[in-house]
Short mmCIF file of C-alpha atoms in Angstrom, two decimals:
data_model
loop_
_atom_site.label_atom_id
_atom_site.label_comp_id
_atom_site.label_asym_id
_atom_site.label_seq_id
_atom_site.Cartn_x
_atom_site.Cartn_y
_atom_site.Cartn_z
CA UNK L 1 67.07 -19.37 -16.23
CA UNK L 2 64.71 -20.76 -13.53
CA UNK L 3 65.07 -17.48 -11.56
CA UNK L 4 64.11 -15.45 -14.55
CA UNK L 5 60.96 -17.61 -14.98
CA UNK L 6 59.97 -16.90 -11.44
CA UNK L 7 60.49 -13.18 -11.91
CA UNK L 8 58.09 -13.39 -14.89
CA UNK L 9 55.25 -15.08 -12.76
CA UNK L 10 53.11 -11.88 -12.84
CA UNK L 11 52.80 -12.27 -16.64
CA UNK L 12 51.19 -15.74 -16.34
CA UNK L 13 47.65 -14.36 -15.64
CA UNK L 14 47.93 -12.15 -18.70
CA UNK L 15 49.08 -15.08 -20.69
CA UNK L 16 46.15 -17.16 -19.33
CA UNK L 17 43.64 -14.50 -20.36
CA UNK L 18 44.92 -14.20 -23.90
CA UNK L 19 45.08 -18.01 -24.61
CA UNK L 20 41.82 -18.62 -22.83
CA UNK L 21 40.03 -15.84 -24.80
CA UNK L 22 41.42 -17.16 -28.08
CA UNK L 23 40.14 -20.67 -27.36
CA UNK L 24 36.73 -19.31 -26.38
CA UNK L 25 36.46 -17.42 -29.64
CA UNK L 26 36.96 -20.79 -31.57
CA UNK L 27 34.68 -22.56 -29.14
CA UNK L 28 31.79 -20.24 -29.70
CA UNK L 29 32.42 -20.08 -33.40
CA UNK L 30 33.47 -16.33 -33.50
CA UNK L 31 36.78 -17.43 -34.94
CA UNK L 32 36.31 -19.94 -37.73
CA UNK L 33 37.89 -23.45 -37.82
CA UNK L 34 37.97 -25.35 -41.21
CA UNK L 35 36.93 -28.96 -41.25
CA UNK L 36 37.61 -31.52 -44.03
CA UNK L 37 35.86 -34.37 -45.83
CA UNK L 38 38.76 -36.67 -45.20
CA UNK L 39 40.01 -37.71 -41.74
CA UNK L 40 42.56 -35.33 -40.24
CA UNK L 41 44.42 -36.68 -37.11
CA UNK L 42 46.18 -34.16 -34.94
CA UNK L 43 49.02 -35.13 -32.61
CA UNK L 44 50.09 -32.49 -30.12
CA UNK L 45 50.54 -31.42 -26.55
CA UNK L 46 49.76 -28.63 -24.20
CA UNK L 47 53.36 -27.98 -23.12
CA UNK L 48 56.51 -26.89 -24.93
CA UNK L 49 59.36 -29.36 -25.21
CA UNK L 50 59.52 -33.02 -26.16
CA UNK L 51 56.48 -35.23 -25.38
CA UNK L 52 57.29 -37.92 -28.02
CA UNK L 53 55.21 -36.50 -31.00
CA UNK L 54 57.63 -38.01 -33.67
CA UNK L 55 57.39 -41.52 -32.38
CA UNK L 56 53.58 -41.18 -32.06
CA UNK L 57 53.32 -39.96 -35.65
CA UNK L 58 55.58 -42.84 -36.85
CA UNK L 59 53.41 -45.35 -34.91
CA UNK L 60 50.18 -44.02 -36.70
CA UNK L 61 51.94 -44.16 -40.03
CA UNK L 62 52.74 -47.87 -39.38
CA UNK L 63 49.19 -48.84 -38.59
CA UNK L 64 47.67 -46.93 -41.42
CA UNK L 65 49.99 -46.78 -44.44
CA UNK L 66 49.13 -50.31 -45.73
CA UNK L 67 45.32 -49.60 -46.08
CA UNK L 68 45.23 -45.87 -46.60
CA UNK L 69 46.83 -43.18 -48.87
CA UNK L 70 48.52 -41.16 -46.16
CA UNK L 71 50.25 -37.77 -45.81
CA UNK L 72 51.92 -36.00 -42.83
CA UNK L 73 51.93 -32.24 -42.46
CA UNK L 74 54.43 -30.54 -40.03
CA UNK L 75 55.43 -26.93 -39.50
CA UNK L 76 59.06 -27.66 -40.34
CA UNK L 77 60.64 -26.13 -37.38
CA UNK L 78 63.98 -24.23 -38.00
CA UNK L 79 64.05 -25.05 -41.75
CA UNK L 80 65.64 -22.62 -44.05
CA UNK L 81 62.62 -22.55 -46.45
CA UNK L 82 59.20 -21.11 -46.07
CA UNK L 83 55.63 -21.73 -47.21
CA UNK L 84 54.45 -25.22 -48.37
CA UNK L 85 56.98 -27.67 -49.40
CA UNK L 86 56.44 -31.33 -50.35
CA UNK L 87 59.42 -33.56 -49.47
CA UNK L 88 61.48 -35.08 -52.16
CA UNK L 89 64.86 -36.77 -52.79
CA UNK L 90 66.66 -33.43 -52.93
CA UNK L 91 65.50 -32.30 -49.32
CA UNK L 92 67.40 -32.37 -46.12
CA UNK L 93 66.76 -31.39 -42.47
CA UNK L 94 67.82 -27.83 -43.50
CA UNK L 95 64.95 -27.58 -46.02
CA UNK L 96 62.01 -29.39 -44.36
CA UNK L 97 63.15 -29.66 -40.65
CA UNK L 98 64.63 -32.64 -38.85
CA UNK L 99 61.51 -34.46 -37.84
CA UNK L 100 59.79 -34.36 -41.27
CA UNK L 101 63.05 -35.27 -42.77
CA UNK L 102 63.05 -38.41 -40.52
CA UNK L 103 59.53 -39.27 -41.63
CA UNK L 104 60.57 -38.93 -45.33
CA UNK L 105 63.71 -41.09 -44.84
CA UNK L 106 61.60 -43.89 -43.35
CA UNK L 107 58.33 -43.63 -45.18
CA UNK L 108 58.84 -41.40 -48.15
CA UNK L 109 58.26 -44.19 -50.67
CA UNK L 110 54.75 -44.95 -49.37
CA UNK L 111 53.33 -41.69 -48.02
CA UNK L 112 53.58 -37.94 -48.73
CA UNK L 113 55.60 -35.75 -46.28
CA UNK L 114 54.89 -32.06 -46.30
CA UNK L 115 55.67 -28.89 -44.26
CA UNK L 116 53.77 -25.63 -43.97
CA UNK L 117 53.33 -23.38 -40.92
CA UNK L 118 49.84 -22.55 -42.19
CA UNK L 119 48.02 -25.94 -41.78
CA UNK L 120 45.03 -24.84 -43.88
CA UNK L 121 47.31 -23.92 -46.66
CA UNK L 122 49.28 -27.09 -46.29
CA UNK L 123 46.18 -29.22 -46.36
CA UNK L 124 44.82 -27.46 -49.50
CA UNK L 125 48.19 -28.12 -51.30
CA UNK L 126 48.19 -31.76 -50.19
CA UNK L 127 44.77 -32.28 -51.59
CA UNK L 128 45.63 -30.49 -54.83
CA UNK L 129 48.57 -32.76 -55.24
CA UNK L 130 46.63 -36.00 -54.55
CA UNK L 131 42.85 -35.52 -54.23
CA UNK L 132 42.63 -39.28 -53.35
CA UNK L 133 44.31 -39.00 -50.01
CA UNK L 134 42.55 -40.86 -47.29
CA UNK L 135 44.15 -39.57 -44.07
CA UNK L 136 46.29 -36.53 -43.14
CA UNK L 137 48.39 -36.52 -39.90
CA UNK L 138 49.00 -33.19 -38.42
CA UNK L 139 52.19 -33.08 -36.44
CA UNK L 140 52.32 -30.64 -33.45
CA UNK L 141 49.16 -28.80 -34.28
CA UNK L 142 46.92 -28.99 -31.11
CA UNK L 143 46.96 -25.25 -30.80
CA UNK L 144 46.53 -24.65 -34.56
CA UNK L 145 42.69 -24.23 -34.29
CA UNK L 146 42.16 -22.83 -37.76
CA UNK L 147 42.05 -26.51 -38.67
CA UNK L 148 39.30 -28.59 -36.93
CA UNK L 149 40.93 -32.00 -36.78
CA UNK L 150 38.44 -34.96 -36.78
CA UNK L 151 40.57 -36.76 -34.07
CA UNK L 152 42.95 -35.33 -31.52
CA UNK L 153 45.74 -37.24 -29.60
CA UNK L 154 47.18 -35.28 -26.81
CA UNK L 155 50.44 -36.30 -25.42
CA UNK L 156 51.88 -35.57 -21.89
CA UNK L 157 55.12 -36.85 -20.50
CA UNK L 158 55.04 -39.22 -17.47
CA UNK L 159 57.62 -37.10 -15.60
CA UNK L 160 56.08 -33.76 -16.45
CA UNK L 161 52.14 -34.08 -16.58
CA UNK L 162 50.25 -31.04 -17.81
CA UNK L 163 48.08 -31.20 -14.80
CA UNK L 164 51.17 -30.43 -12.55
CA UNK L 165 52.32 -27.50 -14.78
CA UNK L 166 51.46 -23.78 -15.18
CA UNK L 167 51.34 -21.47 -18.14
CA UNK L 168 54.34 -19.84 -19.82
CA UNK L 169 56.55 -17.94 -19.09
CA UNK L 170 56.99 -19.45 -15.62
CA UNK L 171 55.72 -22.87 -16.54
CA UNK L 172 55.84 -24.83 -19.85
CA UNK L 173 52.12 -24.84 -20.74
CA UNK L 174 51.17 -23.19 -24.13
CA UNK L 175 47.53 -22.84 -23.06
CA UNK L 176 45.35 -23.54 -20.14
CA UNK L 177 45.03 -27.07 -18.85
CA UNK L 178 41.19 -26.84 -19.99
CA UNK L 179 42.47 -27.18 -23.44
CA UNK L 180 42.82 -30.95 -22.82
CA UNK L 181 38.99 -31.20 -23.22
CA UNK L 182 39.51 -31.04 -26.96
CA UNK L 183 41.43 -34.43 -27.02
CA UNK L 184 39.88 -37.60 -27.94
CA UNK L 185 42.81 -39.56 -26.57
CA UNK L 186 45.11 -38.56 -23.87
CA UNK L 187 48.60 -40.43 -24.11
CA UNK L 188 50.96 -40.51 -21.16
CA UNK L 189 54.27 -40.86 -22.86
CA UNK L 190 57.87 -41.91 -21.79
CA UNK L 191 56.50 -44.15 -18.90
CA UNK L 192 58.90 -46.69 -17.36
CA UNK L 193 58.42 -50.21 -18.57
CA UNK L 194 57.64 -51.17 -15.00
CA UNK L 195 54.79 -48.79 -14.33
CA UNK L 196 52.13 -50.42 -12.16
CA UNK L 197 48.44 -50.35 -12.78
CA UNK L 198 47.82 -48.64 -9.40
CA UNK L 199 50.15 -45.85 -10.51
CA UNK L 200 48.26 -45.61 -13.84
CA UNK L 201 45.01 -45.25 -11.90
CA UNK L 202 46.54 -42.33 -9.79
CA UNK L 203 47.68 -40.58 -12.96
CA UNK L 204 44.24 -40.92 -14.54
CA UNK L 205 42.69 -39.53 -11.47
CA UNK L 206 44.99 -36.46 -11.59
CA UNK L 207 44.33 -35.83 -15.31
CA UNK L 208 40.57 -35.93 -14.70
CA UNK L 209 39.68 -37.00 -18.29
CA UNK L 210 36.14 -36.52 -19.58
CA UNK L 211 33.89 -39.58 -19.68
CA UNK L 212 34.28 -39.84 -23.53
CA UNK L 213 38.11 -39.56 -23.30
CA UNK L 214 40.49 -42.42 -23.32
CA UNK L 215 43.85 -42.47 -21.48
CA UNK L 216 46.72 -44.64 -22.70
CA UNK L 217 50.31 -45.08 -21.42
CA UNK L 218 53.29 -45.50 -23.76
CA UNK L 219 57.03 -46.26 -23.25
CA UNK L 220 60.20 -45.70 -25.25
CA UNK L 221 62.91 -48.29 -25.18
CA UNK L 222 66.28 -48.11 -26.78
CA UNK L 223 67.70 -50.50 -29.33
CA UNK L 224 70.76 -52.71 -28.61
CA UNK L 225 72.26 -51.53 -31.89
CA UNK L 226 73.54 -48.25 -33.24
CA UNK L 227 73.32 -47.49 -36.97
CA UNK L 228 75.48 -45.54 -39.46
CA UNK L 229 74.78 -44.75 -43.07
CA UNK L 230 76.08 -48.04 -44.10
CA UNK L 231 76.32 -50.49 -41.16
CA UNK L 232 75.13 -51.38 -37.67
CA UNK L 233 76.76 -52.76 -34.60
CA UNK L 234 75.96 -53.51 -31.00
CA UNK L 235 76.15 -50.59 -28.77
CA UNK L 236 77.94 -52.64 -25.99
CA UNK L 237 80.83 -53.10 -28.54
CA UNK L 238 81.60 -49.41 -28.83
CA UNK L 239 84.68 -48.08 -27.14
CA UNK L 240 84.61 -44.60 -25.75
CA UNK L 241 82.35 -42.26 -27.68
CA UNK L 242 80.95 -38.73 -27.79
CA UNK L 243 77.15 -38.51 -27.23
CA UNK L 244 75.63 -35.59 -29.08
CA UNK L 245 71.94 -34.57 -28.29
CA UNK L 246 69.83 -31.69 -29.54
CA UNK L 247 66.62 -32.85 -28.08
CA UNK L 248 64.24 -31.42 -25.38
CA UNK L 249 65.16 -33.99 -22.67
CA UNK L 250 68.22 -36.13 -23.04
CA UNK L 251 68.10 -37.62 -19.51
CA UNK L 252 66.41 -40.99 -20.31
CA UNK L 253 68.99 -41.57 -22.96
CA UNK L 254 71.97 -40.67 -20.72
CA UNK L 255 70.59 -42.83 -17.97
CA UNK L 256 70.22 -45.82 -20.35
CA UNK L 257 73.86 -45.48 -21.56
CA UNK L 258 75.09 -45.18 -17.95
CA UNK L 259 73.07 -48.25 -17.17
CA UNK L 260 74.89 -50.10 -19.84
CA UNK L 261 78.12 -48.97 -18.21
CA UNK L 262 79.38 -47.33 -21.51
CA UNK L 263 82.27 -44.85 -21.61
CA UNK L 264 81.02 -41.58 -23.21
CA UNK L 265 81.19 -37.73 -23.08
CA UNK L 266 77.80 -35.96 -23.36
CA UNK L 267 77.58 -32.71 -25.44
CA UNK L 268 74.00 -31.52 -24.80
CA UNK L 269 72.44 -28.82 -27.13
CA UNK L 270 69.09 -27.19 -27.25
CA UNK L 271 66.20 -28.86 -29.00
CA UNK L 272 66.41 -28.71 -32.91
CA UNK L 273 69.99 -27.18 -32.54
CA UNK L 274 71.43 -25.99 -35.83
CA UNK L 275 75.08 -27.07 -35.71
CA UNK L 276 77.67 -24.41 -36.72
CA UNK L 277 80.75 -25.07 -38.81
CA UNK L 278 82.91 -24.60 -35.71
CA UNK L 279 80.87 -27.09 -33.81
CA UNK L 280 81.04 -29.62 -36.78
CA UNK L 281 84.80 -29.09 -36.75
CA UNK L 282 85.09 -29.86 -33.05
CA UNK L 283 82.80 -32.89 -33.37
CA UNK L 284 85.05 -34.27 -36.16
CA UNK L 285 87.81 -34.65 -33.65
CA UNK L 286 85.95 -37.29 -31.88
CA UNK L 287 86.72 -40.97 -32.85
CA UNK L 288 83.09 -42.05 -32.59
CA UNK L 289 79.78 -40.14 -32.21
CA UNK L 290 76.44 -41.52 -30.96
CA UNK L 291 73.39 -39.40 -31.40
CA UNK L 292 69.55 -39.61 -31.62
CA UNK L 293 67.82 -40.35 -34.90
CA UNK L 294 66.53 -36.82 -34.97
CA UNK L 295 69.93 -35.41 -34.49
CA UNK L 296 71.35 -37.83 -37.07
CA UNK L 297 69.04 -36.19 -39.67
CA UNK L 298 70.88 -32.88 -39.21
CA UNK L 299 74.42 -34.28 -39.07
CA UNK L 300 74.44 -37.03 -41.56
CA UNK L 301 75.26 -34.81 -44.59
CA UNK L 302 78.45 -33.60 -42.83
CA UNK L 303 81.25 -35.36 -44.72
CA UNK L 304 83.61 -34.90 -41.78
CA UNK L 305 81.43 -36.88 -39.53
CA UNK L 306 80.01 -39.62 -41.72
CA UNK L 307 82.58 -42.25 -41.04
CA UNK L 308 82.16 -41.91 -37.30
CA UNK L 309 78.50 -41.03 -36.91
CA UNK L 310 75.94 -43.49 -35.48
CA UNK L 311 72.38 -43.14 -34.18
CA UNK L 312 70.50 -45.12 -31.58
CA UNK L 313 66.92 -45.84 -32.61
CA UNK L 314 64.00 -46.05 -30.24
CA UNK L 315 61.05 -48.46 -30.13
CA UNK L 316 57.60 -47.11 -29.07
CA UNK L 317 55.07 -49.25 -27.31
CA UNK L 318 51.48 -48.64 -25.96
CA UNK L 319 49.54 -50.41 -23.32
CA UNK L 320 46.17 -51.78 -24.53
CA UNK L 321 47.64 -51.43 -28.06
CA UNK L 322 44.72 -53.20 -29.77
CA UNK L 323 42.20 -50.93 -28.12
CA UNK L 324 44.28 -47.79 -29.21
CA UNK L 325 44.63 -49.10 -32.73
CA UNK L 326 40.91 -49.68 -33.09
CA UNK L 327 39.98 -46.34 -31.85
CA UNK L 328 42.31 -44.71 -34.51
CA UNK L 329 40.95 -47.00 -37.17
CA UNK L 330 37.39 -46.39 -36.23
CA UNK L 331 37.88 -42.70 -36.36
CA UNK L 332 39.42 -43.00 -39.82
CA UNK L 333 36.49 -45.10 -41.08
CA UNK L 334 33.98 -42.61 -39.75
#
């Protein structure tokens, strides 16, 4: 796969010109973006792959849901439905996508969760359903420039900074690095808990933020407990188990479990993997299965797995948390 990417290197300048020209058309107003009277906060990235958008959306929900009428709008990647869909009790990962289903499972009683690949259409439908909404959170919409978000949070992974990458198809960037100028906040995600201030300074120097942009650093830590549909237990108490992951980068999770000296076999699938009947049958032969919360959303409805399926939740923390929260709250108030 890496060899094929290098072969495709001559296509990178073509991809650059196409994406650069598209952005310029929006920058100069020749292609129209729609803005809204209510605050729209966009969470996204420049690269393909996981940068921690779902934990970031959940963090924003937690700091906003008590004081504001809130909705999330996602594309609903790999769902079996199309068009606009507002999540309800009949939905699953198959109908709205695994990440929106995760939002709905956690917060569905207090917020609206919707999916639509066309973000303008999605926002219009949300406002028709509830014209008293205070805030809309756009999940993975940094390149969806038909909507002009009032506040943009750009994520980049600590181990894979966008400034060190190149464009598709050889690299992982969806658009040129200059797109970062549209961000109000740049969040370096998945940092080690021990990251030093001197290293943060070095990273900020590499990212070259504009004067008005703020750079923050966040970390993900894993819980000491795993959860099933009905119970929880300490992960250290598990005997041998099968680790099942369908996420962009499972290395931090694998390293954590190895650090805990746990006995497991790892089955690694592509991000947002849709499990086949044959794969479910094979998984059912395991005595115990541990997976991520996102993967749990796709697997928990499988009756053959329910008695043996657990997920390991994560906790999301931000340095200078109060400053970050105030910037978000100020943007909403404006």
